[in-house]
Amino acid sequence: MAAEALGWWGVPLGILAGTLRGSAPFLFVSLGECLTEKSGKINLGLEGTLLTGAMSAYAISYLASDKWGIPTSVSPWLGVLVAGCAGMILGFIHAWLSQQPKVNDIAVGIAMIIFGSGIAFYFGKAFIQPKAPQLPTIDLGNWSAMPAVQSALKISPLFIFGVLLAPLMAWFFKSTRWGLFVRAVGDSPDAALAMGVSIKRVRMLCIIAGSFLAGIGGACLSLYYPGLWSESISSGQGLMAVALVIFARWNPVQCLWASLFFGGAQAIGPALQSVGVDQGRYLFNAMPYILTLLIMIITCSPKKTLSGAPGALGTING
Amino acid sequence: MALSRSNWRSRSESVVIPLAALMVALVLFGIFCMFGGKNPFAVYAAIFKTAFGSWNAFQGTLLRAAPLMLTALCTALPARLGLMVIGNEGALVLGGLGAAAVGLILSYGSITPNPAQLQTTLGLAPTVVQIGMALGGIIAGGIWIAIVGALRHYRAVNETISSLLMNYIAIALLNHLVEGPWKDPASLNKPSTFPIPELYRLGNIGSTRIHYGLIYGLLACAIAYFLIQHTTFGFAARTAGGNVKAARIAGLPVGKLTIIICFLAGSCAGLAGMVEVAAVQGQANASIVAGYGYAGILVAFIARYNALAAAVVAILLGGIINSGGALQRSFGMPDATVLVFQGLVFLVVLYSESLYGRFKIFKEPEIPIAPPPVPSAAVPV
């Protein structure tokens, strides 16, 4: 590792690099979950969506360039698109099922985790070995002569897209007619009904759009960082994103900060390993989970509902 | 007259609907196999043959059912309180670690015995060590899920998300311990704790290859059923699960109930971890994370949180998991096939929840009740 030449400076640099790389999937999944929860439903199944997205993006990128003769500059983008569409299919199943009477959306989420990861592992078995063309990166580190800095500042266009999407979504909720519909459906279904909005249709669209974003989050994993397909690639990031939305108080812009924070927490373990601190590496790698739990303990309270929480969230109504 | 009516119709509803859901899931799975170019009927036949086809095959099924019964209770018990706990895998791992630690301490006097200590055991009776290991698993797993219950009660932390996160923390802890402080230097390819001496492991029942874990599972399911359905404690739990506010007004200690039920739930999954360590692996290592936790959630759902039904469903699902190897060998299907099937079953069973009460067949026939002889003067206007 190049970080060795930097000595202990490799740790903050590694964390910075890990933040810029590792936060992209968190960002997409949390924005997707934010949109879903704003409409009053929870989608725990985004973990399965993330895996399916990662697998389909990788598989399509590989197949398109190796088998179908599509140039490697296009094939990863095709993979990203297909990942989003695969997410939408899973989102449709979740949206349809979770709106049936007496069906609990959290239970559907657990089922979708199992189903989504099953699908991803079933079709992904063949793609663990081959090397798929990766998404291009934007190099912001050319000013530095140090290769470690250069590689740390290779930023994915998807990440930039996600960073722009966060304020855009906040604007959507705040200032557009459709954003108002979503908020109405999530906060007060009765009011939405009085406005003449179809609760079912709004929720269906929100869940499908949210799953599209989660699928793209999966593409970030397999086509950018870590840039490979394996069965342990997401390891609960989809779930952490759900907790992250609570931490971000259902605000898309705060989802962005929270994602950066989580990406950084995830990078602590590998950054320490790169300078030779190997003691307790499993515990360092578990940092994001511990952090999520701590944040939930601190932010939740039995006395009041959280500020910013959509009113209909977690209640059973049509 | 009206009181003597039997409720067999509504009872049969809760048997017929899950069975029909299983059938539909089988058909969907067949279609899925067809898209993979496999003959679905050949796949069904292979599943049936390797799961229930012979006594030998059925033994394998029962072996897999044993931990499923225990992990299913980890979801089924808190569900009666209205909590959706899915920390089964984590509690299983903690139980395995607890059992391994107690087992090694009672065998050699230390979790990491030195070569001199390894020569001789402390000479305790096998029953003592086995009870110690079971208690180690029960307590470790129980505390793990009791934490989830306490966080729920005192901090209103969503129990589903916290228990799921704790699964990952538990697995990280397992990896840390078996590759670090608790590692047996002799375990090179697969880092593990020191092995429990053969003498102290859980043996098999009679001449079968089924270990005593199956008895644990059946007993735990029976006890859990009795506890929930036939004791005041269970009644209190079900009341709180039905309506927390009413339970509070009635003076039920909801917080205490939550933590105790969560402890019991975790201890069942912890016992499953003990069985994996003391009967299957002989030591704690990453192999105890075999997906029994997640499959246990599915068992609990299909059984509609009924502990006795969970034992039956565990055998069914154990059979399906047991057939995974055969599907891989004779059809070249990836091992994730079983996961896809589980997901399909789960989704269809969830959909079937919305069907209860929709079919006329399951409704009790309306028996015309004679109007009360005295015009009711008791009803105040």
XYZ file of C-alpha atoms in Angstrom:
699
model
C 0.000 0.000 0.000
C 1.154 3.467 -0.877
C -0.012 4.716 2.483
C 3.082 3.170 4.042
C 5.227 5.961 2.597
C 3.028 8.483 4.326
C 3.346 6.893 7.747
C 0.586 7.866 10.130
C -0.633 10.534 7.720
C -2.067 7.609 5.828
C -4.798 7.282 8.446
C -6.589 10.614 7.917
C -5.960 10.342 4.181
C -7.375 6.825 4.165
C -10.424 7.990 6.078
C -10.923 10.885 3.662
C -10.609 8.601 0.672
C -12.914 6.052 2.261
C -15.439 8.777 3.017
C -15.520 9.990 -0.569
C -15.820 6.449 -1.889
C -17.790 4.565 0.709
C -20.483 7.149 1.310
C -21.993 6.904 -2.191
C -24.067 3.768 -1.529
C -25.198 5.141 1.833
C -26.230 8.344 0.102
C -28.319 6.679 -2.584
C -29.991 4.187 -0.285
C -30.732 6.801 2.361
C -32.213 9.192 -0.198
C -34.322 6.346 -1.540
C -35.443 5.400 1.951
C -36.094 9.051 2.773
C -38.451 9.344 -0.199
C -40.163 6.083 0.766
C -40.605 7.013 4.411
C -41.847 10.498 3.544
C -44.796 8.762 1.928
C -45.491 6.868 5.148
C -44.077 3.410 4.459
C -40.852 1.789 5.608
C -38.805 -0.282 3.184
C -36.357 -2.438 5.129
C -35.874 -4.517 1.995
C -33.487 -1.956 0.503
C -30.688 -4.221 1.756
C -31.869 -6.819 -0.746
C -32.331 -4.111 -3.376
C -28.782 -2.915 -2.815
C -27.437 -6.441 -3.345
C -29.556 -7.041 -6.431
C -28.474 -3.666 -7.808
C -24.807 -4.437 -7.187
C -25.086 -7.834 -8.857
C -27.075 -6.705 -11.890
C -24.852 -3.664 -12.493
C -21.744 -5.819 -12.384
C -23.237 -8.586 -14.515
C -24.540 -6.226 -17.197
C -21.317 -4.240 -17.300
C -19.376 -7.469 -17.813
C -21.764 -9.058 -20.305
C -22.181 -5.868 -22.332
C -18.476 -5.338 -22.864
C -17.328 -8.953 -23.107
C -20.201 -10.684 -24.824
C -22.258 -8.070 -26.620
C -19.380 -5.925 -27.855
C -20.505 -2.662 -26.310
C -17.558 -0.300 -25.650
C -16.285 -0.237 -22.075
C -17.066 3.465 -21.815
C -20.768 2.725 -22.161
C -21.233 -0.697 -20.595
C -20.880 0.336 -16.915
C -23.496 3.039 -17.416
C -25.785 0.446 -18.911
C -25.129 -1.559 -15.751
C -26.130 1.403 -13.578
C -29.376 1.777 -15.503
C -30.221 -1.910 -15.270
C -29.400 -1.863 -11.538
C -31.915 0.948 -11.085
C -34.533 -0.964 -13.073
C -33.914 -4.172 -11.093
C -34.426 -2.073 -7.966
C -37.711 -0.788 -9.375
C -39.000 -4.333 -9.869
C -38.228 -5.235 -6.265
C -39.725 -1.901 -5.222
C -42.919 -2.741 -7.066
C -43.236 -6.052 -5.218
C -42.670 -4.304 -1.905
C -45.103 -1.498 -2.690
C -47.845 -3.843 -3.847
C -47.462 -6.292 -0.988
C -47.043 -3.777 1.804
C -50.271 -2.033 0.810
C -52.407 -5.141 1.122
C -54.721 -5.072 4.113
C -53.274 -6.481 7.374
C -49.799 -6.855 5.878
C -47.020 -5.298 7.944
C -44.493 -3.313 5.912
C -41.590 -4.236 8.209
C -42.331 -7.934 7.717
C -42.449 -7.403 3.967
C -39.085 -5.678 4.260
C -37.547 -8.705 5.978
C -39.000 -10.978 3.306
C -37.591 -8.701 0.607
C -34.138 -8.838 2.222
C -34.202 -12.639 1.955
C -35.744 -12.664 -1.516
C -33.532 -9.880 -2.890
C -30.331 -11.401 -1.575
C -31.463 -14.822 -2.822
C -31.972 -13.436 -6.325
C -28.666 -11.582 -6.198
C -26.695 -14.645 -5.050
C -28.517 -16.985 -7.447
C -27.776 -14.972 -10.568
C -24.525 -13.529 -9.258
C -22.800 -16.879 -8.763
C -21.445 -16.791 -12.319
C -20.043 -13.274 -11.978
C -17.851 -13.615 -8.916
C -14.793 -14.475 -11.029
C -14.898 -12.242 -14.143
C -13.701 -8.655 -14.102
C -16.273 -6.109 -15.219
C -15.380 -2.690 -16.663
C -15.657 -0.055 -13.953
C -17.285 3.349 -14.004
C -14.937 6.171 -14.990
C -13.746 8.438 -12.194
C -13.069 12.154 -12.051
C -9.511 12.718 -10.868
C -9.316 15.707 -8.570
C -5.900 14.793 -7.206
C -3.668 15.571 -10.186
C -2.176 18.617 -8.410
C -0.391 16.258 -6.023
C 2.672 14.235 -6.886
C 1.831 11.592 -4.314
C 0.044 8.593 -5.794
C -1.761 7.994 -2.496
C -3.354 11.424 -2.661
C -4.165 10.967 -6.331
C -5.925 7.680 -5.759
C -7.743 9.084 -2.749
C -9.273 11.876 -4.806
C -10.653 9.756 -7.603
C -14.323 10.643 -7.316
C -17.168 8.864 -8.993
C -19.573 10.900 -11.112
C -22.321 8.924 -9.379
C -21.204 10.357 -6.041
C -21.437 13.889 -7.453
C -24.841 13.042 -8.853
C -25.925 11.892 -5.395
C -24.559 15.043 -3.761
C -26.595 17.147 -6.186
C -29.652 14.972 -5.752
C -29.879 15.617 -1.995
C -30.698 19.363 -2.185
C -32.813 18.682 -5.254
C -34.946 16.256 -3.292
C -35.242 18.736 -0.421
C -36.469 21.308 -2.926
C -38.868 18.750 -4.366
C -40.446 18.133 -0.968
C -40.595 21.789 -0.056
C -41.577 23.600 -3.194
C -43.302 21.356 -5.684
C -46.873 20.222 -5.982
C -45.825 16.572 -6.117
C -43.628 17.028 -3.071
C -46.622 18.367 -1.206
C -48.624 15.293 -2.220
C -45.908 12.997 -0.898
C -45.708 14.861 2.384
C -49.475 14.917 2.728
C -49.747 11.175 2.145
C -47.005 10.499 4.674
C -48.092 12.962 7.333
C -51.821 12.826 7.172
C -53.429 10.332 4.796
C -56.838 11.777 5.616
C -55.796 15.217 4.438
C -54.335 13.677 1.294
C -57.590 11.888 0.645
C -59.462 15.160 1.050
C -57.108 16.736 -1.495
C -58.124 14.053 -3.939
C -54.734 12.350 -3.968
C -54.567 8.586 -4.388
C -52.620 7.379 -1.358
C -51.902 4.027 -2.956
C -50.548 5.517 -6.145
C -48.315 8.071 -4.404
C -46.867 5.407 -2.117
C -46.387 3.023 -5.024
C -44.467 5.674 -6.981
C -42.390 6.751 -3.985
C -41.380 3.189 -3.093
C -40.512 2.370 -6.698
C -38.487 5.574 -7.109
C -36.756 4.963 -3.787
C -35.848 1.435 -4.839
C -34.498 2.784 -8.123
C -32.097 4.942 -6.126
C -31.150 1.997 -3.895
C -30.406 -0.075 -6.999
C -28.057 2.662 -8.188
C -26.484 2.606 -4.733
C -25.753 -1.054 -5.392
C -24.119 -0.130 -8.694
C -21.825 2.232 -6.748
C -20.658 -0.747 -4.706
C -19.884 -3.107 -7.548
C -18.757 -0.676 -10.245
C -16.897 1.944 -8.222
C -15.874 1.016 -4.705
C -14.905 -1.670 -3.754
C -15.523 -2.355 -7.442
C -16.220 -6.063 -7.429
C -19.096 -8.434 -6.899
C -19.119 -10.744 -3.894
C -21.869 -12.019 -1.665
C -20.676 -10.039 1.330
C -20.385 -6.776 -0.581
C -23.168 -4.849 1.116
C -22.967 -6.399 4.614
C -25.885 -4.489 6.022
C -25.305 -1.084 4.429
C -28.895 -1.047 3.220
C -30.094 -1.450 6.786
C -27.722 1.116 8.155
C -29.147 3.529 5.609
C -32.585 2.982 7.117
C -31.260 3.931 10.543
C -29.389 6.799 8.937
C -32.652 8.320 7.702
C -33.913 8.437 11.279
C -30.639 10.093 12.309
C -31.061 12.596 9.469
C -34.610 13.338 10.610
C -36.097 12.621 7.188
C -34.265 15.574 5.662
C -32.489 14.805 2.357
C -29.714 17.350 2.922
C -28.975 15.897 6.346
C -28.961 12.457 4.700
C -25.972 13.711 2.738
C -24.028 14.713 5.875
C -25.005 11.497 7.627
C -23.842 9.433 4.647
C -20.467 11.159 4.647
C -20.202 10.492 8.370
C -21.017 6.814 7.902
C -18.670 6.449 4.963
C -15.948 7.882 7.191
C -16.772 5.532 10.067
C -16.552 2.613 7.688
C -13.115 3.709 6.525
C -11.533 3.772 9.994
C -10.815 0.031 10.104
C -9.165 -0.274 6.664
C -7.253 3.002 7.197
C -5.752 1.712 10.428
C -4.940 -1.606 8.782
C -3.041 0.172 6.015
C -0.590 1.538 8.584
C -0.228 -1.847 10.208
C -2.680 -1.651 13.094
C -4.215 -5.085 12.797
C -5.350 -5.657 16.386
C -9.096 -5.948 16.615
C -9.723 -5.238 12.968
C -13.092 -6.994 13.122
C -14.150 -4.697 15.913
C -13.081 -1.625 13.939
C -14.971 -2.940 10.933
C -18.043 -3.224 13.123
C -17.784 0.508 13.917
C -20.601 1.594 11.572
C -23.055 -0.830 13.205
C -22.081 0.206 16.714
C -22.266 3.843 15.692
C -25.721 3.378 14.161
C -26.949 1.733 17.324
C -25.491 4.486 19.513
C -27.036 7.167 17.335
C -30.420 5.484 17.575
C -30.092 5.228 21.344
C -29.240 8.919 21.595
C -31.783 10.285 19.115
C -34.789 8.130 19.974
C -36.889 8.913 22.991
C -39.865 7.148 24.529
C -41.482 10.423 25.539
C -42.094 12.001 22.164
C -42.128 11.088 18.525
C -39.117 12.320 16.625
C -39.322 15.753 15.105
C -39.674 15.558 11.367
C -41.079 12.047 11.396
C -43.879 11.541 8.880
C -47.105 11.218 10.850
C -48.377 8.034 9.224
C -45.071 6.181 9.545
C -45.439 2.871 11.317
C -49.208 3.110 11.620
C -51.512 0.663 9.935
C -53.770 2.436 7.510
C -54.645 2.161 3.887
C -76.636 -23.343 22.575
C -74.559 -20.639 20.947
C -71.803 -21.243 23.456
C -71.357 -24.885 22.497
C -70.490 -24.016 18.914
C -67.085 -25.313 17.951
C -64.714 -22.959 16.176
C -63.282 -25.620 13.865
C -63.938 -23.462 10.835
C -61.786 -20.559 11.940
C -59.204 -23.031 13.209
C -59.040 -24.797 9.886
C -58.656 -21.374 8.263
C -55.350 -20.885 10.055
C -54.146 -24.260 8.768
C -55.510 -24.155 5.230
C -54.294 -20.656 4.365
C -50.620 -21.199 5.267
C -50.666 -24.579 3.500
C -52.187 -23.017 0.399
C -49.555 -20.284 0.597
C -46.831 -22.935 0.692
C -48.353 -24.579 -2.375
C -48.475 -21.295 -4.278
C -44.863 -20.641 -3.320
C -43.937 -24.100 -4.617
C -45.627 -23.328 -7.945
C -43.851 -19.965 -8.209
C -40.574 -21.678 -7.376
C -41.288 -24.235 -10.109
C -41.767 -21.415 -12.612
C -38.521 -19.889 -11.416
C -36.768 -23.231 -11.983
C -38.310 -23.474 -15.444
C -36.731 -20.175 -16.384
C -33.437 -21.679 -15.278
C -34.029 -24.523 -17.752
C -34.789 -27.150 -15.104
C -37.767 -29.462 -15.021
C -39.757 -28.225 -12.003
C -41.232 -31.644 -11.279
C -37.787 -33.202 -11.191
C -36.769 -30.458 -8.754
C -39.818 -31.073 -6.548
C -39.104 -34.785 -6.574
C -35.477 -34.184 -5.611
C -36.502 -31.861 -2.771
C -38.998 -34.377 -1.450
C -36.611 -37.294 -1.783
C -33.697 -35.625 -0.015
C -35.913 -34.066 2.645
C -38.420 -36.776 3.534
C -37.709 -39.653 1.145
C -36.076 -42.087 3.559
C -35.359 -42.428 7.258
C -31.770 -41.459 6.603
C -32.817 -38.364 4.671
C -35.382 -37.474 7.318
C -32.697 -37.628 9.990
C -30.800 -34.943 8.105
C -33.982 -32.895 7.979
C -34.517 -33.224 11.719
C -30.905 -32.201 12.324
C -31.573 -28.958 10.506
C -34.966 -28.507 12.104
C -33.533 -28.555 15.635
C -31.790 -25.150 15.530
C -34.673 -23.716 13.460
C -37.190 -24.508 16.207
C -35.033 -22.634 18.695
C -34.261 -19.633 16.500
C -37.916 -19.384 15.455
C -38.870 -18.821 19.095
C -36.545 -15.814 19.124
C -38.974 -14.078 16.753
C -42.192 -15.800 17.825
C -42.079 -14.933 21.538
C -41.537 -11.162 21.241
C -44.109 -11.097 18.429
C -46.773 -11.948 21.001
C -45.837 -8.655 22.651
C -46.104 -6.876 19.334
C -42.327 -6.645 18.878
C -40.611 -7.714 15.691
C -37.224 -8.990 16.829
C -34.991 -10.436 14.132
C -31.745 -10.714 16.080
C -31.880 -14.522 15.880
C -28.546 -14.902 14.146
C -26.786 -12.626 16.631
C -28.255 -14.366 19.654
C -27.278 -17.724 18.173
C -23.701 -16.531 17.735
C -23.546 -15.136 21.267
C -25.010 -18.370 22.610
C -22.371 -20.344 20.746
C -19.620 -18.155 22.180
C -21.055 -18.406 25.688
C -21.363 -22.179 25.451
C -17.829 -22.566 24.109
C -16.413 -20.372 26.875
C -18.215 -22.201 29.688
C -17.474 -25.578 28.120
C -13.755 -24.873 27.906
C -13.570 -23.430 31.401
C -15.354 -26.467 32.862
C -13.193 -28.828 30.794
C -9.728 -27.349 31.154
C -10.114 -24.471 33.612
C -9.392 -21.853 30.943
C -10.802 -20.628 27.620
C -7.282 -20.708 26.173
C -5.687 -23.663 27.948
C -1.916 -24.033 27.709
C -0.494 -27.371 26.492
C -0.105 -28.647 30.054
C -3.744 -27.916 30.859
C -4.818 -29.568 27.606
C -3.383 -32.906 28.749
C -6.038 -33.591 31.338
C -9.565 -32.354 31.871
C -10.776 -31.247 35.277
C -12.694 -34.512 35.456
C -16.215 -33.134 35.849
C -19.173 -35.334 34.961
C -20.357 -34.846 31.334
C -23.841 -33.841 32.499
C -22.409 -31.021 34.600
C -20.390 -29.648 31.686
C -23.310 -29.990 29.281
C -25.676 -28.179 31.645
C -23.009 -25.515 32.092
C -22.677 -25.079 28.323
C -26.452 -24.883 27.908
C -26.654 -22.240 30.626
C -23.783 -20.347 29.026
C -25.638 -20.291 25.710
C -28.977 -19.426 27.286
C -27.621 -16.559 29.357
C -25.407 -15.054 26.653
C -28.131 -15.195 23.994
C -30.767 -14.044 26.457
C -28.859 -10.978 27.553
C -28.151 -10.089 23.912
C -31.849 -9.886 23.028
C -32.790 -8.483 26.452
C -30.640 -5.486 25.465
C -32.874 -5.073 22.404
C -35.957 -5.212 24.633
C -34.487 -2.724 27.119
C -33.565 -0.300 24.320
C -37.098 -0.622 23.020
C -38.677 0.056 26.365
C -36.403 2.751 27.758
C -35.276 4.527 24.603
C -38.001 3.603 22.072
C -35.316 2.303 19.709
C -36.943 0.340 16.892
C -36.355 -3.286 17.865
C -36.237 -4.579 14.305
C -33.394 -2.317 13.257
C -31.466 -2.587 16.519
C -31.643 -6.386 16.593
C -30.565 -6.586 12.969
C -27.592 -4.293 13.610
C -26.676 -6.397 16.615
C -26.461 -9.443 14.332
C -23.557 -7.800 12.539
C -21.949 -6.751 15.811
C -22.254 -10.321 17.137
C -20.620 -11.786 14.042
C -17.809 -9.223 14.275
C -17.333 -10.184 17.923
C -17.190 -13.877 16.979
C -14.589 -13.220 14.283
C -12.592 -11.039 16.645
C -12.559 -13.637 19.418
C -11.791 -16.713 17.306
C -9.039 -14.945 15.388
C -7.659 -13.150 18.415
C -7.970 -13.701 22.145
C -9.764 -17.076 22.075
C -7.950 -18.611 19.115
C -6.701 -22.165 19.154
C -3.249 -21.907 17.518
C -3.844 -25.351 15.996
C -6.808 -24.104 13.934
C -5.040 -22.710 10.910
C -7.419 -22.650 7.930
C -10.515 -22.007 9.935
C -9.832 -19.942 13.055
C -11.723 -21.480 15.973
C -11.759 -21.692 19.731
C -10.176 -24.738 21.349
C -12.352 -27.812 20.769
C -14.647 -29.095 23.518
C -13.439 -32.601 24.527
C -15.398 -35.386 22.790
C -16.596 -36.677 26.142
C -18.498 -33.474 26.900
C -20.177 -32.967 23.529
C -23.866 -33.595 23.019
C -24.285 -37.140 21.804
C -26.784 -38.667 19.434
C -30.174 -40.067 20.326
C -29.890 -43.856 20.359
C -28.410 -45.238 17.161
C -29.543 -42.321 14.986
C -27.366 -39.473 13.803
C -29.748 -36.967 15.387
C -28.198 -35.142 18.327
C -29.995 -34.148 21.510
C -30.484 -30.631 20.160
C -33.728 -31.872 18.626
C -35.065 -32.697 22.096
C -34.057 -29.208 23.262
C -35.927 -27.692 20.342
C -39.105 -29.708 20.873
C -39.046 -29.059 24.613
C -38.465 -25.337 24.151
C -41.380 -25.098 21.707
C -43.683 -26.983 24.080
C -42.647 -24.867 27.069
C -43.023 -21.649 25.115
C -46.491 -22.691 23.958
C -47.564 -23.510 27.500
C -46.066 -20.290 28.838
C -47.844 -18.070 26.327
C -51.201 -19.851 26.161
C -51.743 -21.262 29.625
C -50.085 -19.043 32.230
C -50.924 -15.628 33.642
C -47.531 -14.442 32.461
C -48.399 -15.390 28.900
C -51.811 -13.827 29.237
C -50.227 -10.592 30.432
C -47.815 -10.673 27.486
C -50.615 -11.240 24.993
C -52.647 -8.465 26.558
C -49.747 -6.041 26.290
C -49.215 -7.178 22.705
C -52.852 -6.539 21.882
C -53.081 -3.099 23.416
C -50.184 -1.530 25.306
C -52.253 1.338 26.680
C -54.906 -0.973 28.062
C -52.186 -3.140 29.591
C -50.608 -0.126 31.275
C -53.952 1.021 32.637
C -54.569 -2.489 33.936
C -51.300 -2.107 35.826
C -49.268 -4.655 33.898
C -45.502 -4.083 34.140
C -44.991 -3.652 30.391
C -41.286 -2.877 30.677
C -40.568 -5.934 32.790
C -42.647 -8.112 30.465
C -40.771 -6.791 27.440
C -37.356 -7.486 28.909
C -38.264 -10.940 30.261
C -39.872 -12.055 26.991
C -36.876 -10.754 25.048
C -34.532 -12.587 27.416
C -36.450 -15.838 26.901
C -36.459 -15.296 23.137
C -32.738 -14.681 23.050
C -32.039 -17.618 25.316
C -33.774 -19.965 22.860
C -31.607 -18.756 19.996
C -28.617 -18.890 22.339
C -29.412 -22.523 23.058
C -29.400 -23.126 19.313
C -25.878 -21.674 19.287
C -24.908 -24.014 22.129
C -26.246 -26.969 20.124
C -24.244 -25.893 17.081
C -21.090 -25.667 19.197
C -21.579 -28.649 21.493
C -23.088 -31.095 19.010
C -22.202 -30.069 15.452
C -18.948 -28.103 15.294
C -17.386 -29.059 18.625
C -15.917 -25.561 18.847
C -16.996 -22.001 18.113
C -16.042 -20.704 14.672
C -17.549 -18.892 11.708
C -19.378 -22.068 10.646
C -22.035 -21.518 13.288
C -23.234 -18.567 11.202
C -25.120 -20.819 8.799
C -28.288 -18.830 8.172
C -30.401 -20.620 10.797
C -31.164 -17.252 12.326
C -32.751 -15.782 9.222
C -34.553 -19.006 8.353
C -35.903 -18.978 11.914
C -37.660 -15.665 11.243
C -39.429 -17.303 8.320
C -40.452 -20.290 10.451
C -41.956 -17.961 13.050
C -43.909 -16.066 10.391
C -45.341 -19.155 8.715
C -46.282 -20.567 12.110
C -48.045 -17.273 12.889
C -45.962 -17.003 16.074
C -47.482 -20.181 17.494
C -44.712 -22.122 19.215
C -46.144 -25.583 18.551
C -46.785 -24.806 14.908
C -43.207 -23.516 14.751
C -41.920 -27.009 15.569
C -43.840 -28.449 12.595
C -42.872 -25.659 10.218
C -39.238 -26.006 11.324
C -39.280 -29.625 10.150
C -40.762 -28.593 6.786
C -38.218 -25.836 6.285
C -35.436 -28.019 7.637
C -36.278 -30.430 4.830
C -36.025 -27.694 2.237
C -32.674 -26.539 3.584
C -31.542 -30.166 3.720
C -32.335 -30.547 0.019
C -30.168 -27.543 -0.904
C -27.076 -29.709 -1.264
C -28.842 -32.158 -3.563
C -30.136 -29.351 -5.788
C -26.582 -28.132 -6.078
C -25.161 -31.568 -6.896
C -27.747 -33.006 -9.268
C -29.085 -29.875 -10.962
C -26.080 -27.592 -10.793
C -28.233 -24.925 -9.179
C -26.413 -22.397 -6.962
C -26.767 -22.837 -3.197
C -28.703 -19.568 -3.119
C -31.618 -21.446 -4.724
C -32.828 -22.314 -1.247
C -32.671 -18.635 -0.311
C -34.793 -17.694 -3.341
C -37.301 -20.361 -2.353
C -37.387 -19.087 1.233
C -37.940 -15.557 -0.030
C -40.814 -16.693 -2.241
C -42.437 -18.617 0.615
C -42.060 -15.588 2.852
C -43.656 -13.202 0.357
C -46.580 -15.506 -0.414
C -47.196 -16.193 3.273
C -47.242 -12.457 3.937
C -49.730 -11.947 1.144
C -51.877 -14.711 2.616
C -52.195 -12.618 5.794
C -54.545 -10.344 3.906
C -56.800 -13.286 3.019
C -57.918 -14.139 6.535
C -61.618 -13.536 6.913
C -62.181 -13.136 3.197
C -63.503 -16.632 2.518
C -67.052 -17.460 3.483
C -66.209 -21.143 3.975
C -64.235 -20.352 7.110
C -66.961 -18.215 8.669
C -69.094 -19.819 11.329
C -72.623 -20.203 10.030
C -74.951 -17.632 11.493
C -77.167 -19.457 13.923
C -80.266 -17.388 14.475
C -80.222 -16.510 18.145
C -83.595 -16.264 19.790
C -84.273 -12.785 21.134
C -83.904 -12.563 24.901
C -87.165 -13.397 26.572
C -87.267 -10.294 28.712
C -87.268 -7.008 26.801
C -84.005 -5.552 27.978
C -84.752 -2.938 30.518
C -81.159 -3.105 31.670
C -79.885 -1.050 28.764
C -79.806 2.584 29.779
C -80.693 5.078 27.122
